[in-house]
Amino acid sequence: MKLLLTGFEPFGQESVNPSWEAVKAIPDMVEGVEVVKVRLPVTFKGAAVMLEQAVNEFRPDVVLCVGQGSGRSEVNIERVAINMADSKKPDNDGYQPEEMPVRAEAPDAYFSNLPVKRLVEALHEAGVPAVVSNSAGAYVCNSVFYTALHLVHNKYPDMRAGFVHIPYLPCQVVEKSKQPSMATETVVLALETILHTLATVNHV
Ligand code: PCA
């Protein structure tokens, strides 16, 4: 199996993005799974282009994108990507879309074709707090998730694609009262558990 695993650069006031910290810690080969890692920009246009290029180049069996989910307290396995870019803050290019489609003349939404509930169960068995999430937001993460599923529906029907939002790192919440966080080692365990589950569970 070949896995394209993506994380993001930092954005907003942050100097680190927990998604890239965890993604870069995953070995290039895990239990016979070849892992290709890509760090995406937090830009609506650039991230989608880079993701599509990486998929075209590496032809992965699975694309798993990981992003910082500010305020989230568990690993969130996202169920649905919406065709909506609507941002309260500019991206790292200074671009701030309002109610724009991610892709023109494309469906309103796509469901992840990963076994989201099975992944949450596997994470619980591994001792990692995790839930299925029904919204990936309408910022860059959702756009990347939608782009991956658009590629599944239009170009690579055998590819599987999913998105995982993770909490802040502890170092990011030192001065953010009551904000949840999760250590990189726990997120790494979560990603390895997801990988193991996808490599061993065929179709759910
Ligand atoms: N989280 C943002 C974009 C990049 C990231 O790590 C989001 O949830 O859209």
PDB file of C-alpha atoms and ligand atoms in Angstrom:
ATOM      1  CA  MET A   1       0.000   0.000   0.000  1.00  0.00           C
ATOM      2  CA  LYS A   2       1.138   3.511  -0.776  1.00  0.00           C
ATOM      3  CA  LEU A   3       0.015   6.367   1.475  1.00  0.00           C
ATOM      4  CA  LEU A   4       0.208  10.096   0.813  1.00  0.00           C
ATOM      5  CA  LEU A   5       0.276  11.751   4.225  1.00  0.00           C
ATOM      6  CA  THR A   6      -0.008  15.525   4.410  1.00  0.00           C
ATOM      7  CA  GLY A   7       0.378  18.114   7.170  1.00  0.00           C
ATOM      8  CA  PHE A   8       0.260  21.906   7.078  1.00  0.00           C
ATOM      9  CA  GLU A   9       2.597  24.825   7.686  1.00  0.00           C
ATOM     10  CA  PRO A  10       1.700  27.137  10.622  1.00  0.00           C
ATOM     11  CA  PHE A  11      -0.982  29.789  10.186  1.00  0.00           C
ATOM     12  CA  GLY A  12      -2.590  32.635  12.102  1.00  0.00           C
ATOM     13  CA  GLN A  13      -0.684  33.556  15.262  1.00  0.00           C
ATOM     14  CA  GLU A  14       0.970  30.151  15.548  1.00  0.00           C
ATOM     15  CA  SER A  15       4.637  29.376  14.927  1.00  0.00           C
ATOM     16  CA  VAL A  16       4.090  25.622  14.712  1.00  0.00           C
ATOM     17  CA  ASN A  17       1.427  23.364  13.212  1.00  0.00           C
ATOM     18  CA  PRO A  18       0.835  20.130  15.157  1.00  0.00           C
ATOM     19  CA  SER A  19      -0.148  18.336  11.961  1.00  0.00           C
ATOM     20  CA  TRP A  20       3.285  18.673  10.374  1.00  0.00           C
ATOM     21  CA  GLU A  21       5.041  17.901  13.673  1.00  0.00           C
ATOM     22  CA  ALA A  22       3.238  14.538  13.782  1.00  0.00           C
ATOM     23  CA  VAL A  23       3.357  13.780  10.048  1.00  0.00           C
ATOM     24  CA  LYS A  24       7.108  14.346   9.799  1.00  0.00           C
ATOM     25  CA  ALA A  25       7.670  11.911  12.706  1.00  0.00           C
ATOM     26  CA  ILE A  26       6.076   9.018  10.791  1.00  0.00           C
ATOM     27  CA  PRO A  27       8.680   6.713   9.190  1.00  0.00           C
ATOM     28  CA  ASP A  28       8.841   6.408   5.387  1.00  0.00           C
ATOM     29  CA  MET A  29       7.896   2.741   5.676  1.00  0.00           C
ATOM     30  CA  VAL A  30       5.438   1.432   8.285  1.00  0.00           C
ATOM     31  CA  GLU A  31       4.492  -2.243   8.280  1.00  0.00           C
ATOM     32  CA  GLY A  32       4.993  -2.547   4.532  1.00  0.00           C
ATOM     33  CA  VAL A  33       3.151   0.725   3.844  1.00  0.00           C
ATOM     34  CA  GLU A  34       5.179   3.217   1.818  1.00  0.00           C
ATOM     35  CA  VAL A  35       4.537   6.680   3.244  1.00  0.00           C
ATOM     36  CA  VAL A  36       5.094   9.841   1.214  1.00  0.00           C
ATOM     37  CA  LYS A  37       4.877  13.012   3.305  1.00  0.00           C
ATOM     38  CA  VAL A  38       4.028  16.472   1.994  1.00  0.00           C
ATOM     39  CA  ARG A  39       3.784  19.769   3.880  1.00  0.00           C
ATOM     40  CA  LEU A  40       1.002  21.881   2.427  1.00  0.00           C
ATOM     41  CA  PRO A  41       0.733  25.682   2.565  1.00  0.00           C
ATOM     42  CA  VAL A  42      -2.243  27.163   4.425  1.00  0.00           C
ATOM     43  CA  THR A  43      -3.547  28.804   1.253  1.00  0.00           C
ATOM     44  CA  PHE A  44      -6.786  27.931  -0.494  1.00  0.00           C
ATOM     45  CA  LYS A  45      -5.210  27.926  -3.941  1.00  0.00           C
ATOM     46  CA  GLY A  46      -1.711  26.607  -3.224  1.00  0.00           C
ATOM     47  CA  ALA A  47      -2.742  23.709  -0.987  1.00  0.00           C
ATOM     48  CA  ALA A  48      -5.209  22.271  -3.504  1.00  0.00           C
ATOM     49  CA  VAL A  49      -2.692  22.556  -6.352  1.00  0.00           C
ATOM     50  CA  MET A  50       0.093  20.941  -4.316  1.00  0.00           C
ATOM     51  CA  LEU A  51      -2.165  18.115  -3.158  1.00  0.00           C
ATOM     52  CA  GLU A  52      -3.328  17.382  -6.688  1.00  0.00           C
ATOM     53  CA  GLN A  53       0.257  17.412  -7.989  1.00  0.00           C
ATOM     54  CA  ALA A  54       1.346  15.015  -5.247  1.00  0.00           C
ATOM     55  CA  VAL A  55      -1.537  12.632  -6.017  1.00  0.00           C
ATOM     56  CA  ASN A  56      -0.796  12.722  -9.761  1.00  0.00           C
ATOM     57  CA  GLU A  57       2.883  12.092  -9.117  1.00  0.00           C
ATOM     58  CA  PHE A  58       2.759   9.404  -6.417  1.00  0.00           C
ATOM     59  CA  ARG A  59      -0.546   7.676  -7.274  1.00  0.00           C
ATOM     60  CA  PRO A  60      -1.246   6.695  -3.657  1.00  0.00           C
ATOM     61  CA  ASP A  61      -3.764   4.052  -2.605  1.00  0.00           C
ATOM     62  CA  VAL A  62      -4.744   6.281   0.297  1.00  0.00           C
ATOM     63  CA  VAL A  63      -4.518  10.040   0.880  1.00  0.00           C
ATOM     64  CA  LEU A  64      -4.674  11.036   4.518  1.00  0.00           C
ATOM     65  CA  CYS A  65      -4.566  14.754   5.232  1.00  0.00           C
ATOM     66  CA  VAL A  66      -3.990  16.057   8.745  1.00  0.00           C
ATOM     67  CA  GLY A  67      -4.680  19.567  10.042  1.00  0.00           C
ATOM     68  CA  GLN A  68      -4.781  21.574  13.236  1.00  0.00           C
ATOM     69  CA  GLY A  69      -8.288  21.680  14.641  1.00  0.00           C
ATOM     70  CA  SER A  70      -8.094  24.653  17.005  1.00  0.00           C
ATOM     71  CA  GLY A  71     -10.228  24.003  20.078  1.00  0.00           C
ATOM     72  CA  ARG A  72     -10.770  20.319  19.367  1.00  0.00           C
ATOM     73  CA  SER A  73      -9.982  17.996  22.253  1.00  0.00           C
ATOM     74  CA  GLU A  74      -9.850  14.627  20.485  1.00  0.00           C
ATOM     75  CA  VAL A  75      -8.515  13.278  17.220  1.00  0.00           C
ATOM     76  CA  ASN A  76     -11.374  14.089  14.832  1.00  0.00           C
ATOM     77  CA  ILE A  77     -11.943  11.718  11.921  1.00  0.00           C
ATOM     78  CA  GLU A  78     -13.784  13.876   9.407  1.00  0.00           C
ATOM     79  CA  ARG A  79     -16.791  12.378   7.649  1.00  0.00           C
ATOM     80  CA  VAL A  80     -17.728  15.029   5.082  1.00  0.00           C
ATOM     81  CA  ALA A  81     -16.096  17.692   2.901  1.00  0.00           C
ATOM     82  CA  ILE A  82     -18.308  20.544   1.666  1.00  0.00           C
ATOM     83  CA  ASN A  83     -18.030  22.546  -1.556  1.00  0.00           C
ATOM     84  CA  MET A  84     -17.708  25.787   0.360  1.00  0.00           C
ATOM     85  CA  ALA A  85     -14.827  28.156   1.052  1.00  0.00           C
ATOM     86  CA  ASP A  86     -15.959  30.701   3.605  1.00  0.00           C
ATOM     87  CA  SER A  87     -13.345  32.158   5.862  1.00  0.00           C
ATOM     88  CA  LYS A  88     -13.355  34.425   8.914  1.00  0.00           C
ATOM     89  CA  LYS A  89      -9.634  35.046   8.521  1.00  0.00           C
ATOM     90  CA  PRO A  90      -7.282  35.435   5.567  1.00  0.00           C
ATOM     91  CA  ASP A  91      -5.153  32.457   4.545  1.00  0.00           C
ATOM     92  CA  ASN A  92      -1.340  32.710   4.401  1.00  0.00           C
ATOM     93  CA  ASP A  93      -1.679  34.441   0.984  1.00  0.00           C
ATOM     94  CA  GLY A  94      -4.006  37.055   2.468  1.00  0.00           C
ATOM     95  CA  TYR A  95      -6.927  35.553   0.533  1.00  0.00           C
ATOM     96  CA  GLN A  96     -10.260  35.401   2.352  1.00  0.00           C
ATOM     97  CA  PRO A  97     -13.047  33.784   0.333  1.00  0.00           C
ATOM     98  CA  GLU A  98     -16.686  34.313   1.230  1.00  0.00           C
ATOM     99  CA  GLU A  99     -19.182  31.659   0.227  1.00  0.00           C
ATOM    100  CA  MET A 100     -17.141  30.493  -2.754  1.00  0.00           C
ATOM    101  CA  PRO A 101     -17.253  26.948  -4.132  1.00  0.00           C
ATOM    102  CA  VAL A 102     -14.079  24.913  -3.701  1.00  0.00           C
ATOM    103  CA  ARG A 103     -14.760  23.550  -7.215  1.00  0.00           C
ATOM    104  CA  ALA A 104     -17.182  25.133  -9.660  1.00  0.00           C
ATOM    105  CA  GLU A 105     -20.004  22.927 -10.895  1.00  0.00           C
ATOM    106  CA  ALA A 106     -19.156  20.127  -8.509  1.00  0.00           C
ATOM    107  CA  PRO A 107     -21.310  18.369  -5.889  1.00  0.00           C
ATOM    108  CA  ASP A 108     -22.234  20.141  -2.647  1.00  0.00           C
ATOM    109  CA  ALA A 109     -20.397  17.590  -0.557  1.00  0.00           C
ATOM    110  CA  TYR A 110     -18.471  14.340  -0.585  1.00  0.00           C
ATOM    111  CA  PHE A 111     -18.270  11.745   2.164  1.00  0.00           C
ATOM    112  CA  SER A 112     -14.900  10.342   3.173  1.00  0.00           C
ATOM    113  CA  ASN A 113     -14.464   6.874   1.725  1.00  0.00           C
ATOM    114  CA  LEU A 114     -12.417   5.774   4.730  1.00  0.00           C
ATOM    115  CA  PRO A 115     -14.131   3.598   7.361  1.00  0.00           C
ATOM    116  CA  VAL A 116     -14.519   6.528   9.792  1.00  0.00           C
ATOM    117  CA  LYS A 117     -16.246   4.614  12.597  1.00  0.00           C
ATOM    118  CA  ARG A 118     -13.856   1.699  12.363  1.00  0.00           C
ATOM    119  CA  LEU A 119     -10.962   4.154  12.649  1.00  0.00           C
ATOM    120  CA  VAL A 120     -12.432   5.723  15.788  1.00  0.00           C
ATOM    121  CA  GLU A 121     -12.860   2.257  17.322  1.00  0.00           C
ATOM    122  CA  ALA A 122      -9.251   1.407  16.501  1.00  0.00           C
ATOM    123  CA  LEU A 123      -8.083   4.658  18.088  1.00  0.00           C
ATOM    124  CA  HIS A 124     -10.065   3.940  21.239  1.00  0.00           C
ATOM    125  CA  GLU A 125      -8.539   0.459  21.401  1.00  0.00           C
ATOM    126  CA  ALA A 126      -5.110   2.118  21.171  1.00  0.00           C
ATOM    127  CA  GLY A 127      -6.051   4.480  24.033  1.00  0.00           C
ATOM    128  CA  VAL A 128      -6.373   7.631  21.926  1.00  0.00           C
ATOM    129  CA  PRO A 129      -9.332  10.019  22.455  1.00  0.00           C
ATOM    130  CA  ALA A 130     -11.106  10.199  19.107  1.00  0.00           C
ATOM    131  CA  VAL A 131     -14.494  10.995  17.560  1.00  0.00           C
ATOM    132  CA  VAL A 132     -16.135  11.099  14.152  1.00  0.00           C
ATOM    133  CA  SER A 133     -16.589  14.760  13.166  1.00  0.00           C
ATOM    134  CA  ASN A 134     -19.364  15.929  10.870  1.00  0.00           C
ATOM    135  CA  SER A 135     -17.707  19.196   9.926  1.00  0.00           C
ATOM    136  CA  ALA A 136     -14.207  19.983   8.736  1.00  0.00           C
ATOM    137  CA  GLY A 137     -15.139  23.695   8.679  1.00  0.00           C
ATOM    138  CA  ALA A 138     -14.974  25.890   5.574  1.00  0.00           C
ATOM    139  CA  TYR A 139     -11.333  26.972   5.722  1.00  0.00           C
ATOM    140  CA  VAL A 140      -8.266  25.483   3.994  1.00  0.00           C
ATOM    141  CA  CYS A 141      -8.535  22.004   5.582  1.00  0.00           C
ATOM    142  CA  ASN A 142     -12.026  21.465   4.208  1.00  0.00           C
ATOM    143  CA  SER A 143     -10.858  22.662   0.766  1.00  0.00           C
ATOM    144  CA  VAL A 144      -7.991  20.179   0.751  1.00  0.00           C
ATOM    145  CA  PHE A 145     -10.295  17.374   1.919  1.00  0.00           C
ATOM    146  CA  TYR A 146     -12.845  18.287  -0.776  1.00  0.00           C
ATOM    147  CA  THR A 147     -10.072  18.385  -3.411  1.00  0.00           C
ATOM    148  CA  ALA A 148      -8.880  14.891  -2.434  1.00  0.00           C
ATOM    149  CA  LEU A 149     -12.399  13.464  -2.677  1.00  0.00           C
ATOM    150  CA  HIS A 150     -13.027  15.322  -5.941  1.00  0.00           C
ATOM    151  CA  LEU A 151     -10.003  13.474  -7.343  1.00  0.00           C
ATOM    152  CA  VAL A 152     -11.477  10.173  -6.121  1.00  0.00           C
ATOM    153  CA  HIS A 153     -14.795  10.909  -7.824  1.00  0.00           C
ATOM    154  CA  ASN A 154     -13.351  12.215 -11.082  1.00  0.00           C
ATOM    155  CA  LYS A 155      -9.993  10.601 -11.643  1.00  0.00           C
ATOM    156  CA  TYR A 156      -8.928   7.897  -9.186  1.00  0.00           C
ATOM    157  CA  PRO A 157     -11.988   5.836  -8.187  1.00  0.00           C
ATOM    158  CA  ASP A 158      -9.899   3.232  -6.357  1.00  0.00           C
ATOM    159  CA  MET A 159      -8.158   5.797  -4.165  1.00  0.00           C
ATOM    160  CA  ARG A 160      -9.287   6.272  -0.584  1.00  0.00           C
ATOM    161  CA  ALA A 161      -9.156   9.725   0.992  1.00  0.00           C
ATOM    162  CA  GLY A 162      -9.747  11.113   4.431  1.00  0.00           C
ATOM    163  CA  PHE A 163      -9.032  13.991   6.744  1.00  0.00           C
ATOM    164  CA  VAL A 164      -8.023  14.104  10.389  1.00  0.00           C
ATOM    165  CA  HIS A 165      -8.196  17.215  12.564  1.00  0.00           C
ATOM    166  CA  ILE A 166      -5.978  17.140  15.640  1.00  0.00           C
ATOM    167  CA  PRO A 167      -5.813  19.351  18.751  1.00  0.00           C
ATOM    168  CA  TYR A 168      -3.221  22.039  19.460  1.00  0.00           C
ATOM    169  CA  LEU A 169       0.130  20.987  20.868  1.00  0.00           C
ATOM    170  CA  PRO A 170       0.597  21.628  24.615  1.00  0.00           C
ATOM    171  CA  CYS A 171       3.177  24.359  23.787  1.00  0.00           C
ATOM    172  CA  GLN A 172       0.516  26.235  21.780  1.00  0.00           C
ATOM    173  CA  VAL A 173      -1.917  26.513  24.691  1.00  0.00           C
ATOM    174  CA  VAL A 174       0.468  27.619  27.416  1.00  0.00           C
ATOM    175  CA  GLU A 175      -1.237  31.018  27.410  1.00  0.00           C
ATOM    176  CA  LYS A 176      -4.629  29.925  26.050  1.00  0.00           C
ATOM    177  CA  SER A 177      -6.805  29.259  29.046  1.00  0.00           C
ATOM    178  CA  LYS A 178      -9.030  26.159  28.827  1.00  0.00           C
ATOM    179  CA  GLN A 179      -7.888  25.198  25.318  1.00  0.00           C
ATOM    180  CA  PRO A 180      -7.389  21.450  24.837  1.00  0.00           C
ATOM    181  CA  SER A 181      -4.130  20.022  23.521  1.00  0.00           C
ATOM    182  CA  MET A 182      -2.515  16.700  22.652  1.00  0.00           C
ATOM    183  CA  ALA A 183       1.147  15.689  22.691  1.00  0.00           C
ATOM    184  CA  THR A 184       2.810  14.844  19.377  1.00  0.00           C
ATOM    185  CA  GLU A 185       3.593  11.309  20.591  1.00  0.00           C
ATOM    186  CA  THR A 186      -0.155  10.653  21.043  1.00  0.00           C
ATOM    187  CA  VAL A 187      -0.929  12.042  17.584  1.00  0.00           C
ATOM    188  CA  VAL A 188       1.855   9.891  16.115  1.00  0.00           C
ATOM    189  CA  LEU A 189       0.321   6.836  17.819  1.00  0.00           C
ATOM    190  CA  ALA A 190      -3.044   7.882  16.329  1.00  0.00           C
ATOM    191  CA  LEU A 191      -1.623   8.183  12.806  1.00  0.00           C
ATOM    192  CA  GLU A 192       0.187   4.852  13.082  1.00  0.00           C
ATOM    193  CA  THR A 193      -3.012   3.221  14.334  1.00  0.00           C
ATOM    194  CA  ILE A 194      -4.984   4.666  11.417  1.00  0.00           C
ATOM    195  CA  LEU A 195      -2.323   3.477   9.002  1.00  0.00           C
ATOM    196  CA  HIS A 196      -2.289  -0.012  10.488  1.00  0.00           C
ATOM    197  CA  THR A 197      -6.094  -0.192  10.346  1.00  0.00           C
ATOM    198  CA  LEU A 198      -6.247   0.957   6.723  1.00  0.00           C
ATOM    199  CA  ALA A 199      -3.536  -1.501   5.734  1.00  0.00           C
ATOM    200  CA  THR A 200      -5.254  -4.447   7.427  1.00  0.00           C
ATOM    201  CA  VAL A 201      -8.979  -3.698   7.062  1.00  0.00           C
ATOM    202  CA  ASN A 202      -9.899  -3.786   3.410  1.00  0.00           C
ATOM    203  CA  HIS A 203     -13.417  -2.533   2.860  1.00  0.00           C
ATOM    204  CA  VAL A 204     -15.797  -1.569   5.609  1.00  0.00           C
TER     205      VAL A 204
HETATM  206  N1  PCA B   1      -5.959  23.836  10.008  1.00  0.00           N
HETATM  207  C1  PCA B   1      -6.774  24.752   9.216  1.00  0.00           C
HETATM  208  C2  PCA B   1      -5.995  24.931   7.937  1.00  0.00           C
HETATM  209  C3  PCA B   1      -4.618  24.405   8.211  1.00  0.00           C
HETATM  210  C4  PCA B   1      -4.715  23.682   9.467  1.00  0.00           C
HETATM  211  O1  PCA B   1      -3.807  23.014   9.997  1.00  0.00           O
HETATM  212  C5  PCA B   1      -8.216  24.309   9.028  1.00  0.00           C
HETATM  213  O2  PCA B   1      -8.770  23.641   9.913  1.00  0.00           O
HETATM  214  O3  PCA B   1      -8.825  24.627   8.007  1.00  0.00           O
END
